[in-house]
Coordinates of N, CA and C in Angstrom, one line a residue:
Chain A
A1 N -17.7 1.0 -7.6 CA -16.5 0.6 -6.8 C -15.8 1.8 -6.2
Q2 N -15.3 1.6 -5.0 CA -14.6 2.7 -4.4 C -13.3 3.0 -5.2
S3 N -12.9 4.3 -5.2 CA -11.7 4.7 -5.9 C -11.0 5.8 -5.1
V4 N -9.7 6.0 -5.3 CA -9.0 7.0 -4.7 C -8.2 7.8 -5.8
T5 N -8.3 9.1 -5.8 CA -7.7 9.9 -6.8 C -6.7 10.8 -6.2
Q6 N -5.5 10.8 -6.7 CA -4.5 11.7 -6.3 C -4.1 12.5 -7.6
P7 N -4.6 13.7 -7.7 CA -4.6 14.5 -9.0 C -3.2 14.8 -9.4
D8 N -2.3 15.0 -8.5 CA -0.9 15.4 -8.8 C 0.0 14.2 -8.8
I9 N 0.6 13.9 -10.0 CA 1.5 12.8 -10.1 C 2.9 13.2 -9.5
H10 N 3.3 14.4 -9.8 CA 4.6 14.9 -9.3 C 4.5 16.3 -8.8
I11 N 5.1 16.6 -7.7 CA 5.1 17.9 -7.1 C 6.5 18.2 -6.7
T12 N 6.9 19.5 -7.0 CA 8.3 19.9 -6.5 C 8.1 21.2 -5.7
V13 N 8.7 21.1 -4.5 CA 8.7 22.3 -3.6 C 10.1 22.5 -3.1
S14 N 10.3 23.7 -2.6 CA 11.6 24.1 -2.1 C 11.7 23.7 -0.6
E15 N 12.9 23.4 -0.2 CA 13.0 23.0 1.2 C 12.6 24.2 2.1
G16 N 11.8 23.9 3.1 CA 11.3 24.9 4.0 C 9.9 25.4 3.6
A17 N 9.5 25.1 2.4 CA 8.2 25.6 2.0 C 7.1 24.7 2.5
S18 N 5.9 25.2 2.5 CA 4.7 24.3 2.9 C 4.3 23.4 1.8
L19 N 3.6 22.3 2.2 CA 3.2 21.3 1.3 C 1.8 20.9 1.5
E20 N 1.1 20.6 0.4 CA -0.2 20.0 0.4 C -0.4 19.0 -0.7
L21 N -0.7 17.8 -0.3 CA -0.9 16.8 -1.3 C -2.4 16.4 -1.3
R22 N -3.0 16.4 -2.5 CA -4.4 16.2 -2.6 C -4.8 14.7 -2.7
C23 N -6.0 14.4 -2.1 CA -6.5 13.1 -2.2 C -8.1 13.2 -2.2
N24 N -8.7 12.6 -3.1 CA -10.2 12.5 -3.2 C -10.6 11.1 -3.3
Y25 N -11.7 10.7 -2.6 CA -12.1 9.3 -2.7 C -13.6 9.3 -3.2
S26 N -13.9 8.2 -3.7 CA -15.3 8.0 -4.2 C -15.9 6.9 -3.5
Y27 N -16.8 7.2 -2.5 CA -17.6 6.2 -1.8 C -18.7 6.9 -1.1
G28 N -19.8 6.3 -0.9 CA -21.0 6.9 -0.3 C -20.8 7.3 1.2
A29 N -20.3 6.3 1.9 CA -20.1 6.5 3.4 C -18.7 7.0 3.6
T30 N -18.4 7.3 4.8 CA -17.0 7.7 5.2 C -16.2 6.4 5.4
P31 N -15.2 6.2 4.5 CA -14.3 5.1 4.7 C -13.2 5.4 5.7
Y32 N -12.4 4.4 6.0 CA -11.2 4.7 6.8 C -10.2 5.2 5.8
L33 N -9.5 6.3 6.2 CA -8.5 7.0 5.3 C -7.1 6.9 5.9
F34 N -6.2 6.7 5.0 CA -4.8 6.5 5.3 C -3.9 7.3 4.4
W35 N -2.8 7.7 4.9 CA -1.7 8.2 4.1 C -0.4 7.4 4.4
Y36 N 0.2 6.9 3.3 CA 1.5 6.1 3.5 C 2.6 6.9 2.7
V37 N 3.8 6.7 3.1 CA 5.0 7.2 2.4 C 5.9 6.1 2.0
Q38 N 6.4 6.1 0.8 CA 7.3 5.1 0.3 C 8.6 5.8 -0.2
S39 N 9.7 5.5 0.5 CA 11.0 6.0 0.1 C 11.7 5.0 -0.7
P40 N 12.6 5.4 -1.6 CA 13.3 4.4 -2.5 C 13.9 3.3 -1.7
G41 N 13.6 2.1 -2.0 CA 14.1 0.9 -1.4 C 13.5 0.6 0.0
Q42 N 12.5 1.4 0.4 CA 11.9 1.2 1.7 C 10.4 0.7 1.5
G43 N 9.9 0.0 2.5 CA 8.5 -0.4 2.5 C 7.6 0.8 2.7
L44 N 6.4 0.6 2.5 CA 5.4 1.7 2.8 C 5.3 1.9 4.3
Q45 N 5.3 3.2 4.7 CA 5.2 3.5 6.1 C 4.0 4.4 6.3
L46 N 3.2 4.0 7.3 CA 2.0 4.8 7.7 C 2.4 6.1 8.2
L47 N 1.8 7.2 7.7 CA 2.0 8.6 8.2 C 0.9 8.9 9.2
L48 N -0.4 8.6 8.8 CA -1.5 8.9 9.7 C -2.7 8.2 9.1
K49 N -3.8 8.2 10.0 CA -5.0 7.5 9.6 C -6.2 8.2 10.2
Y50 N -7.4 8.2 9.6 CA -8.6 8.8 10.1 C -9.7 7.8 10.0
F51 N -10.4 7.7 11.2 CA -11.6 6.8 11.2 C -12.9 7.6 11.5
S52 N -12.8 8.5 12.5 CA -13.9 9.2 13.0 C -13.4 10.3 13.9
G53 N -14.3 11.2 14.4 CA -14.0 12.2 15.3 C -13.4 13.4 14.7
D54 N -12.4 14.0 15.4 CA -11.7 15.2 14.9 C -11.3 15.1 13.5
T55 N -11.7 16.0 12.6 CA -11.3 15.8 11.2 C -9.9 16.3 10.9
L56 N -9.2 16.8 11.8 CA -7.8 17.2 11.6 C -7.0 16.1 12.4
V57 N -6.2 15.4 11.6 CA -5.4 14.3 12.2 C -3.9 14.6 12.1
Q58 N -3.2 14.3 13.2 CA -1.8 14.5 13.3 C -1.1 13.2 13.1
G59 N 0.0 13.3 12.4 CA 0.8 12.1 12.1 C 2.2 12.2 12.5
I60 N 3.0 11.3 12.0 CA 4.4 11.3 12.3 C 5.1 12.2 11.3
K61 N 6.4 12.6 11.7 CA 7.2 13.4 10.8 C 6.6 14.8 10.6
G62 N 5.8 15.3 11.4 CA 5.2 16.6 11.3 C 4.1 16.8 10.3
F63 N 3.6 15.7 9.8 CA 2.5 15.7 8.8 C 1.1 15.7 9.5
E64 N 0.1 16.3 8.8 CA -1.2 16.3 9.3 C -2.1 16.2 8.0
A65 N -3.4 15.8 8.3 CA -4.3 15.7 7.2 C -5.7 16.1 7.7
E66 N -6.5 16.6 6.8 CA -7.8 17.1 7.2 C -8.9 16.4 6.3
F67 N -9.8 15.8 7.0 CA -10.9 15.1 6.3 C -12.0 16.1 6.1
K68 N -12.5 16.3 4.8 CA -13.6 17.1 4.5 C -14.6 16.3 3.8
R69 N -15.7 16.0 4.5 CA -16.8 15.2 4.0 C -17.4 15.8 2.8
S70 N -17.7 17.1 2.8 CA -18.4 17.7 1.7 C -17.6 17.7 0.4
Q71 N -16.3 17.5 0.5 CA -15.4 17.5 -0.7 C -14.9 16.1 -0.9
S72 N -15.3 15.1 -0.1 CA -14.7 13.8 -0.2 C -13.2 13.8 -0.3
S73 N -12.6 14.6 0.5 CA -11.1 14.8 0.4 C -10.4 14.5 1.7
F74 N -9.2 14.2 1.6 CA -8.3 13.9 2.8 C -6.9 14.4 2.4
N75 N -6.7 15.7 2.4 CA -5.4 16.2 1.9 C -4.4 16.2 3.0
L76 N -3.2 15.9 2.6 CA -2.0 15.8 3.5 C -1.3 17.1 3.5
R77 N -0.8 17.6 4.6 CA -0.1 18.9 4.7 C 1.1 18.8 5.6
K78 N 2.0 19.7 5.3 CA 3.2 19.8 6.2 C 3.6 21.3 6.1
P79 N 3.8 22.0 7.2 CA 4.1 23.4 7.1 C 5.5 23.8 6.6
S80 N 6.4 22.9 6.8 CA 7.8 23.2 6.3 C 8.5 21.9 5.9
V81 N 8.7 21.6 4.7 CA 9.3 20.3 4.3 C 10.8 20.3 4.4
H82 N 11.3 19.1 4.6 CA 12.8 18.9 4.7 C 13.2 18.0 3.5
W83 N 14.5 18.1 3.2 CA 15.0 17.3 2.0 C 14.6 15.8 2.2
S84 N 14.6 15.4 3.5 CA 14.3 13.9 3.7 C 12.9 13.5 3.4
D85 N 12.0 14.5 3.1 CA 10.6 14.2 2.8 C 10.4 13.8 1.4
A86 N 11.5 13.9 0.6 CA 11.4 13.5 -0.8 C 11.0 12.0 -0.9
A87 N 9.9 11.6 -1.5 CA 9.4 10.3 -1.5 C 8.2 10.2 -2.3
E88 N 7.6 9.0 -2.4 CA 6.3 8.8 -3.0 C 5.2 8.7 -1.9
Y89 N 4.1 9.4 -2.1 CA 3.1 9.5 -1.1 C 1.8 8.9 -1.6
F90 N 1.2 8.0 -0.9 CA 0.0 7.3 -1.3 C -1.1 7.5 -0.3
C91 N -2.3 7.9 -0.8 CA -3.5 8.0 -0.1 C -4.2 6.6 -0.3
A92 N -4.9 6.1 0.8 CA -5.6 4.9 0.6 C -6.9 4.9 1.5
V93 N -7.9 4.1 1.0 CA -9.1 3.9 1.8 C -9.2 2.5 2.1
G94 N -9.9 2.2 3.3 CA -10.1 0.9 3.7 C -11.4 0.7 4.4
G95 N -11.7 -0.5 4.8 CA -13.0 -0.8 5.5 C -14.2 -0.5 4.7
V96 N -14.1 -0.4 3.4 CA -15.3 -0.2 2.6 C -16.1 -1.5 2.5
Q97 N -17.4 -1.4 2.9 CA -18.3 -2.5 2.8 C -17.7 -3.7 3.6
G98 N -17.1 -3.3 4.7 CA -16.5 -4.4 5.6 C -15.3 -5.0 5.1
A99 N -14.8 -4.7 3.9 CA -13.6 -5.3 3.4 C -12.3 -4.8 4.2
Q100 N -11.4 -5.7 4.3 CA -10.1 -5.3 5.0 C -9.1 -4.7 4.1
K101 N -9.2 -4.9 2.8 CA -8.2 -4.5 1.9 C -8.1 -2.9 1.9
L102 N -6.9 -2.5 1.5 CA -6.7 -1.0 1.2 C -6.8 -0.8 -0.3
V103 N -7.5 0.3 -0.7 CA -7.5 0.7 -2.1 C -6.6 2.0 -2.1
F104 N -5.6 1.9 -2.9 CA -4.6 3.0 -3.0 C -4.8 3.9 -4.2
G105 N -4.5 5.2 -4.0 CA -4.4 6.1 -5.2 C -3.1 5.8 -6.0
Q106 N -2.9 6.6 -7.0 CA -1.8 6.4 -7.9 C -0.5 6.8 -7.3
G107 N -0.6 7.7 -6.3 CA 0.6 8.2 -5.7 C 1.0 9.6 -6.2
T108 N 1.7 10.3 -5.4 CA 2.3 11.6 -5.7 C 3.8 11.6 -5.4
R109 N 4.6 11.8 -6.4 CA 6.0 11.9 -6.1 C 6.4 13.3 -5.8
L110 N 7.1 13.4 -4.6 CA 7.5 14.7 -4.1 C 9.0 14.8 -4.2
T111 N 9.4 15.9 -4.9 CA 10.8 16.3 -5.1 C 11.0 17.6 -4.3
I112 N 12.1 17.6 -3.6 CA 12.5 18.8 -2.8 C 13.7 19.5 -3.4
N113 N 13.5 20.8 -3.7 CA 14.6 21.6 -4.2 C 15.4 22.2 -3.0
P114 N 16.7 22.1 -3.1 CA 17.5 22.7 -2.0 C 17.4 24.2 -1.8
Chain B
G1 N 11.1 -4.4 17.4 CA 11.1 -5.8 16.9 C 11.2 -5.9 15.4
A2 N 11.2 -7.1 14.9 CA 11.4 -7.3 13.5 C 10.1 -6.9 12.8
G3 N 10.3 -6.3 11.6 CA 9.1 -6.0 10.8 C 8.8 -7.1 9.8
V4 N 8.0 -6.8 8.8 CA 7.6 -7.8 7.8 C 8.8 -8.0 6.9
S5 N 9.1 -9.3 6.7 CA 10.2 -9.5 5.8 C 9.7 -10.3 4.6
Q6 N 10.4 -10.1 3.4 CA 10.0 -10.8 2.2 C 11.3 -11.3 1.5
T7 N 11.1 -12.5 1.0 CA 12.2 -13.1 0.2 C 11.7 -13.7 -1.0
P8 N 12.5 -13.7 -2.1 CA 13.7 -12.9 -2.3 C 13.4 -11.4 -2.4
S9 N 14.4 -10.6 -2.4 CA 14.2 -9.2 -2.6 C 14.0 -8.9 -4.1
N10 N 14.7 -9.7 -4.9 CA 14.6 -9.7 -6.4 C 14.5 -11.1 -6.9
K11 N 13.7 -11.2 -8.0 CA 13.5 -12.5 -8.7 C 13.4 -12.2 -10.2
V12 N 14.3 -12.8 -10.9 CA 14.3 -12.7 -12.3 C 13.9 -14.1 -12.9
T13 N 13.0 -14.2 -13.7 CA 12.6 -15.5 -14.2 C 12.2 -15.4 -15.7
E14 N 12.1 -16.5 -16.3 CA 11.7 -16.5 -17.8 C 10.2 -16.8 -17.9
K15 N 9.7 -16.3 -19.0 CA 8.3 -16.5 -19.3 C 7.9 -18.0 -19.2
G16 N 6.8 -18.3 -18.6 CA 6.4 -19.7 -18.5 C 6.8 -20.4 -17.3
K17 N 7.8 -19.8 -16.5 CA 8.3 -20.5 -15.3 C 7.4 -20.3 -14.1
Y18 N 7.6 -21.1 -13.1 CA 6.9 -21.0 -11.9 C 7.7 -20.3 -10.8
V19 N 7.1 -19.4 -10.0 CA 7.8 -18.7 -9.0 C 7.1 -18.7 -7.7
E20 N 7.8 -18.7 -6.6 CA 7.3 -18.6 -5.2 C 7.9 -17.4 -4.5
L21 N 7.0 -16.6 -3.9 CA 7.5 -15.4 -3.2 C 7.0 -15.6 -1.7
R22 N 7.9 -15.3 -0.8 CA 7.7 -15.6 0.6 C 7.5 -14.4 1.4
C23 N 6.6 -14.5 2.4 CA 6.4 -13.3 3.3 C 6.4 -13.8 4.8
D24 N 7.2 -13.2 5.6 CA 7.2 -13.4 7.0 C 6.6 -12.2 7.8
P25 N 5.4 -12.4 8.3 CA 4.7 -11.2 8.9 C 5.3 -10.9 10.3
I26 N 4.9 -9.9 10.9 CA 5.2 -9.5 12.2 C 4.7 -10.6 13.2
S27 N 5.5 -11.0 14.1 CA 5.0 -12.1 15.0 C 3.8 -11.7 15.8
G28 N 2.8 -12.6 15.8 CA 1.6 -12.3 16.5 C 0.5 -11.7 15.6
H29 N 0.8 -11.2 14.4 CA -0.2 -10.6 13.6 C -1.0 -11.7 12.9
T30 N -2.3 -11.7 13.1 CA -3.2 -12.7 12.5 C -3.6 -12.5 11.1
A31 N -3.5 -11.2 10.6 CA -3.9 -10.9 9.3 C -2.7 -10.6 8.4
L32 N -2.8 -11.1 7.2 CA -1.7 -11.0 6.2 C -2.3 -10.7 4.8
Y33 N -1.7 -9.7 4.1 CA -2.2 -9.2 2.9 C -1.1 -9.3 1.8
W34 N -1.5 -9.5 0.6 CA -0.6 -9.4 -0.6 C -1.1 -8.3 -1.5
Y35 N -0.2 -7.5 -2.0 CA -0.5 -6.5 -2.9 C 0.5 -6.5 -4.1
R36 N 0.1 -6.0 -5.2 CA 1.1 -5.9 -6.3 C 1.2 -4.4 -6.8
Q37 N 2.4 -4.0 -7.0 CA 2.6 -2.6 -7.4 C 3.4 -2.6 -8.7
S38 N 2.7 -2.1 -9.7 CA 3.3 -1.9 -11.0 C 4.0 -0.6 -11.1
L39 N 4.9 -0.4 -12.0 CA 5.7 0.8 -12.1 C 4.8 2.0 -12.3
G40 N 5.0 3.0 -11.4 CA 4.2 4.2 -11.5 C 2.8 4.2 -11.0
Q41 N 2.4 3.1 -10.3 CA 1.1 2.9 -9.8 C 1.1 2.7 -8.3
G42 N -0.1 2.8 -7.7 CA -0.2 2.5 -6.3 C -0.4 1.0 -6.1
P43 N -0.2 0.4 -5.0 CA -0.4 -1.0 -4.7 C -1.8 -1.4 -5.0
E44 N -2.0 -2.6 -5.6 CA -3.3 -3.2 -5.8 C -3.4 -4.5 -5.0
F45 N -4.6 -4.6 -4.3 CA -4.8 -5.7 -3.5 C -4.9 -7.0 -4.3
L46 N -4.3 -8.1 -3.7 CA -4.4 -9.4 -4.3 C -5.3 -10.3 -3.4
I47 N -4.8 -10.5 -2.1 CA -5.5 -11.5 -1.3 C -5.2 -11.1 0.2
Y48 N -6.2 -11.6 1.0 CA -6.1 -11.3 2.5 C -6.3 -12.6 3.2
F49 N -5.5 -12.9 4.2 CA -5.6 -14.0 5.0 C -6.0 -13.6 6.5
Q50 N -6.9 -14.3 7.1 CA -7.1 -14.2 8.5 C -6.8 -15.5 9.1
G51 N -5.7 -15.6 9.8 CA -5.2 -16.9 10.2 C -4.7 -17.7 9.0
T52 N -5.2 -18.9 8.9 CA -4.7 -19.8 7.8 C -5.6 -19.7 6.6
G53 N -6.8 -19.1 6.7 CA -7.7 -19.1 5.6 C -7.7 -17.8 4.8
A54 N -7.9 -17.9 3.5 CA -8.0 -16.8 2.6 C -9.4 -16.2 2.8
A55 N -9.5 -15.0 3.5 CA -10.8 -14.4 3.7 C -11.3 -13.6 2.5
D56 N -10.4 -13.2 1.7 CA -10.7 -12.3 0.5 C -9.7 -12.5 -0.5
D57 N -10.0 -13.2 -1.6 CA -9.1 -13.4 -2.7 C -9.5 -12.7 -4.0
S58 N -10.4 -11.7 -3.8 CA -11.0 -11.1 -4.9 C -10.0 -10.3 -5.9
G59 N -8.8 -10.1 -5.4 CA -7.9 -9.3 -6.2 C -6.9 -10.2 -7.0
L60 N -7.0 -11.5 -6.8 CA -6.1 -12.4 -7.7 C -6.6 -12.3 -9.1
P61 N -5.6 -11.9 -10.0 CA -6.0 -11.6 -11.4 C -6.5 -12.8 -12.2
N62 N -6.0 -14.0 -11.9 CA -6.5 -15.2 -12.6 C -6.0 -16.4 -11.9
D63 N -6.3 -17.6 -12.4 CA -6.0 -18.8 -11.7 C -4.5 -19.2 -11.7
R64 N -3.7 -18.4 -12.3 CA -2.3 -18.7 -12.3 C -1.7 -18.3 -10.9
F65 N -2.4 -17.4 -10.2 CA -2.0 -16.9 -8.9 C -2.6 -17.7 -7.8
F66 N -1.8 -18.0 -6.8 CA -2.3 -18.8 -5.7 C -1.5 -18.4 -4.5
A67 N -2.1 -18.4 -3.3 CA -1.3 -18.1 -2.1 C -1.8 -19.0 -1.0
V68 N -0.8 -19.3 -0.1 CA -1.1 -20.2 1.1 C -0.5 -19.6 2.3
R69 N -1.1 -20.0 3.4 CA -0.6 -19.6 4.7 C -0.9 -20.8 5.7
P70 N -0.2 -21.9 5.5 CA -0.7 -23.1 6.2 C -0.7 -23.1 7.7
E71 N 0.2 -22.4 8.3 CA 0.3 -22.4 9.8 C -0.1 -21.1 10.4
G72 N -0.7 -20.2 9.6 CA -1.1 -18.9 10.1 C 0.0 -17.9 10.3
S73 N 1.1 -18.2 9.8 CA 2.2 -17.2 10.0 C 2.8 -16.9 8.6
V74 N 3.8 -17.6 8.2 CA 4.5 -17.4 6.9 C 3.5 -17.6 5.7
S75 N 3.6 -16.8 4.7 CA 2.7 -17.0 3.5 C 3.6 -17.1 2.3
T76 N 3.1 -17.8 1.3 CA 3.8 -18.0 0.0 C 2.8 -17.6 -1.1
L77 N 3.2 -16.7 -1.9 CA 2.5 -16.4 -3.1 C 3.1 -17.2 -4.3
K78 N 2.3 -17.9 -5.0 CA 2.7 -18.8 -6.1 C 2.2 -18.3 -7.4
I79 N 3.0 -18.2 -8.4 CA 2.6 -17.8 -9.7 C 3.1 -18.8 -10.7
Q80 N 2.1 -19.4 -11.4 CA 2.4 -20.4 -12.4 C 2.5 -19.8 -13.8
R81 N 3.2 -20.4 -14.7 CA 3.3 -20.0 -16.1 C 3.4 -18.5 -16.2
T82 N 4.4 -17.9 -15.6 CA 4.6 -16.5 -15.5 C 4.5 -15.8 -16.9
E83 N 4.0 -14.6 -16.9 CA 3.9 -13.8 -18.1 C 4.7 -12.5 -17.9
R84 N 5.0 -11.8 -19.0 CA 5.8 -10.6 -18.8 C 5.0 -9.6 -18.1
G85 N 3.7 -9.6 -18.2 CA 2.8 -8.7 -17.5 C 2.7 -8.9 -16.0
D86 N 3.3 -10.0 -15.5 CA 3.4 -10.2 -14.1 C 4.5 -9.5 -13.4
S87 N 5.4 -8.9 -14.2 CA 6.5 -8.1 -13.7 C 6.0 -7.0 -12.8
A88 N 6.4 -6.9 -11.6 CA 5.9 -5.9 -10.7 C 6.7 -6.1 -9.3
V89 N 6.4 -5.2 -8.4 CA 6.9 -5.4 -7.0 C 5.7 -6.0 -6.2
Y90 N 5.9 -7.1 -5.6 CA 4.9 -7.8 -4.8 C 5.1 -7.4 -3.4
L91 N 4.1 -6.8 -2.8 CA 4.2 -6.3 -1.4 C 3.4 -7.2 -0.5
C92 N 3.9 -7.5 0.7 CA 3.2 -8.2 1.7 C 3.0 -7.2 2.9
A93 N 1.9 -7.4 3.6 CA 1.6 -6.6 4.8 C 1.0 -7.4 5.8
S94 N 1.1 -7.1 7.1 CA 0.4 -7.8 8.1 C -0.2 -6.8 9.1
S95 N -1.2 -7.2 9.8 CA -1.8 -6.4 10.8 C -2.2 -7.3 12.0
L96 N -2.5 -6.6 13.1 CA -2.7 -7.4 14.3 C -3.9 -8.2 14.3
A97 N -5.0 -7.6 13.9 CA -6.3 -8.4 14.0 C -7.1 -8.4 12.7
G98 N -6.7 -7.6 11.8 CA -7.4 -7.7 10.5 C -8.7 -6.9 10.5
T99 N -8.9 -6.0 11.4 CA -10.0 -5.1 11.3 C -9.7 -3.9 10.3
G100 N -10.8 -3.3 9.9 CA -10.6 -2.2 8.9 C -9.8 -1.0 9.5
T101 N -9.7 -0.9 10.8 CA -9.0 0.2 11.4 C -7.6 -0.1 11.7
D102 N -7.2 -1.4 11.6 CA -5.9 -1.8 11.9 C -4.8 -1.2 11.0
T103 N -3.7 -0.9 11.5 CA -2.6 -0.4 10.6 C -2.0 -1.7 9.9
Q104 N -1.8 -1.6 8.6 CA -1.1 -2.6 7.9 C 0.3 -2.2 7.8
Y105 N 1.2 -3.1 8.2 CA 2.7 -2.9 8.2 C 3.2 -3.6 6.9
F106 N 3.9 -2.9 6.1 CA 4.4 -3.4 4.8 C 5.8 -3.9 4.9
G107 N 6.1 -4.9 4.1 CA 7.5 -5.3 3.9 C 8.1 -4.6 2.8
P108 N 9.4 -4.8 2.5 CA 10.1 -4.1 1.5 C 9.7 -4.5 0.1
G109 N 9.1 -5.6 -0.1 CA 8.6 -6.1 -1.4 C 9.6 -7.0 -2.1
T110 N 9.1 -7.8 -3.0 CA 9.9 -8.6 -3.9 C 9.7 -8.1 -5.3
R111 N 10.8 -7.7 -6.0 CA 10.7 -7.2 -7.4 C 10.8 -8.4 -8.3
L112 N 9.7 -8.7 -9.0 CA 9.7 -9.8 -9.9 C 9.8 -9.3 -11.4
T113 N 10.8 -9.8 -12.1 CA 11.0 -9.5 -13.5 C 10.8 -10.8 -14.3
V114 N 9.9 -10.7 -15.2 CA 9.7 -11.9 -16.1 C 10.2 -11.5 -17.5
L115 N 11.2 -12.2 -17.9 CA 11.8 -11.9 -19.2 C 11.1 -12.6 -20.4

């Protein structure tokens, strides 16, 4: 069965520092890949998605992600974080074997130090 | 425009009771999804509707869980004989056409607590 692994449960970075959140998936073919953010009391919001083509994907709020087939990874990056980026981040895969459902990772909680 | 809405935002019930959770998708979206998010976990898929029919219900944990979408818009997730383990945030999402590349737009969720 397909699975998504986010190795870091909790990450703390200083405001203005760079950020990389890791995501690995387990599936033979290239699935559709997504990053969502969940702020307290808010619904999940899509940051970016990858289906094919250019492996570096730009998203909202200054985020980007890079698909690396050889590593089965889809890591999320931001060059300079802001205090408002503190939230829970979820990587997800979809479209596996034609299914429409999303399979989510466990999530990474991001804390920003002032 | 309006996003996905879910009611109630919070529901507290006693073990063994019946509950209904409602989801109003974005207008015009044909696909609707239910997920369940336990504390400290990512959302887990429950069921997917394309129009009025359940196209994939492989995530429903047992026959106490049932969902309907009779007119292809609003959906209701029904849980019979609730158990303490059912406590979680129930998320609803909708997408325009239900293809794998569609963006799923999520509602704020219903927090269900079973005492």
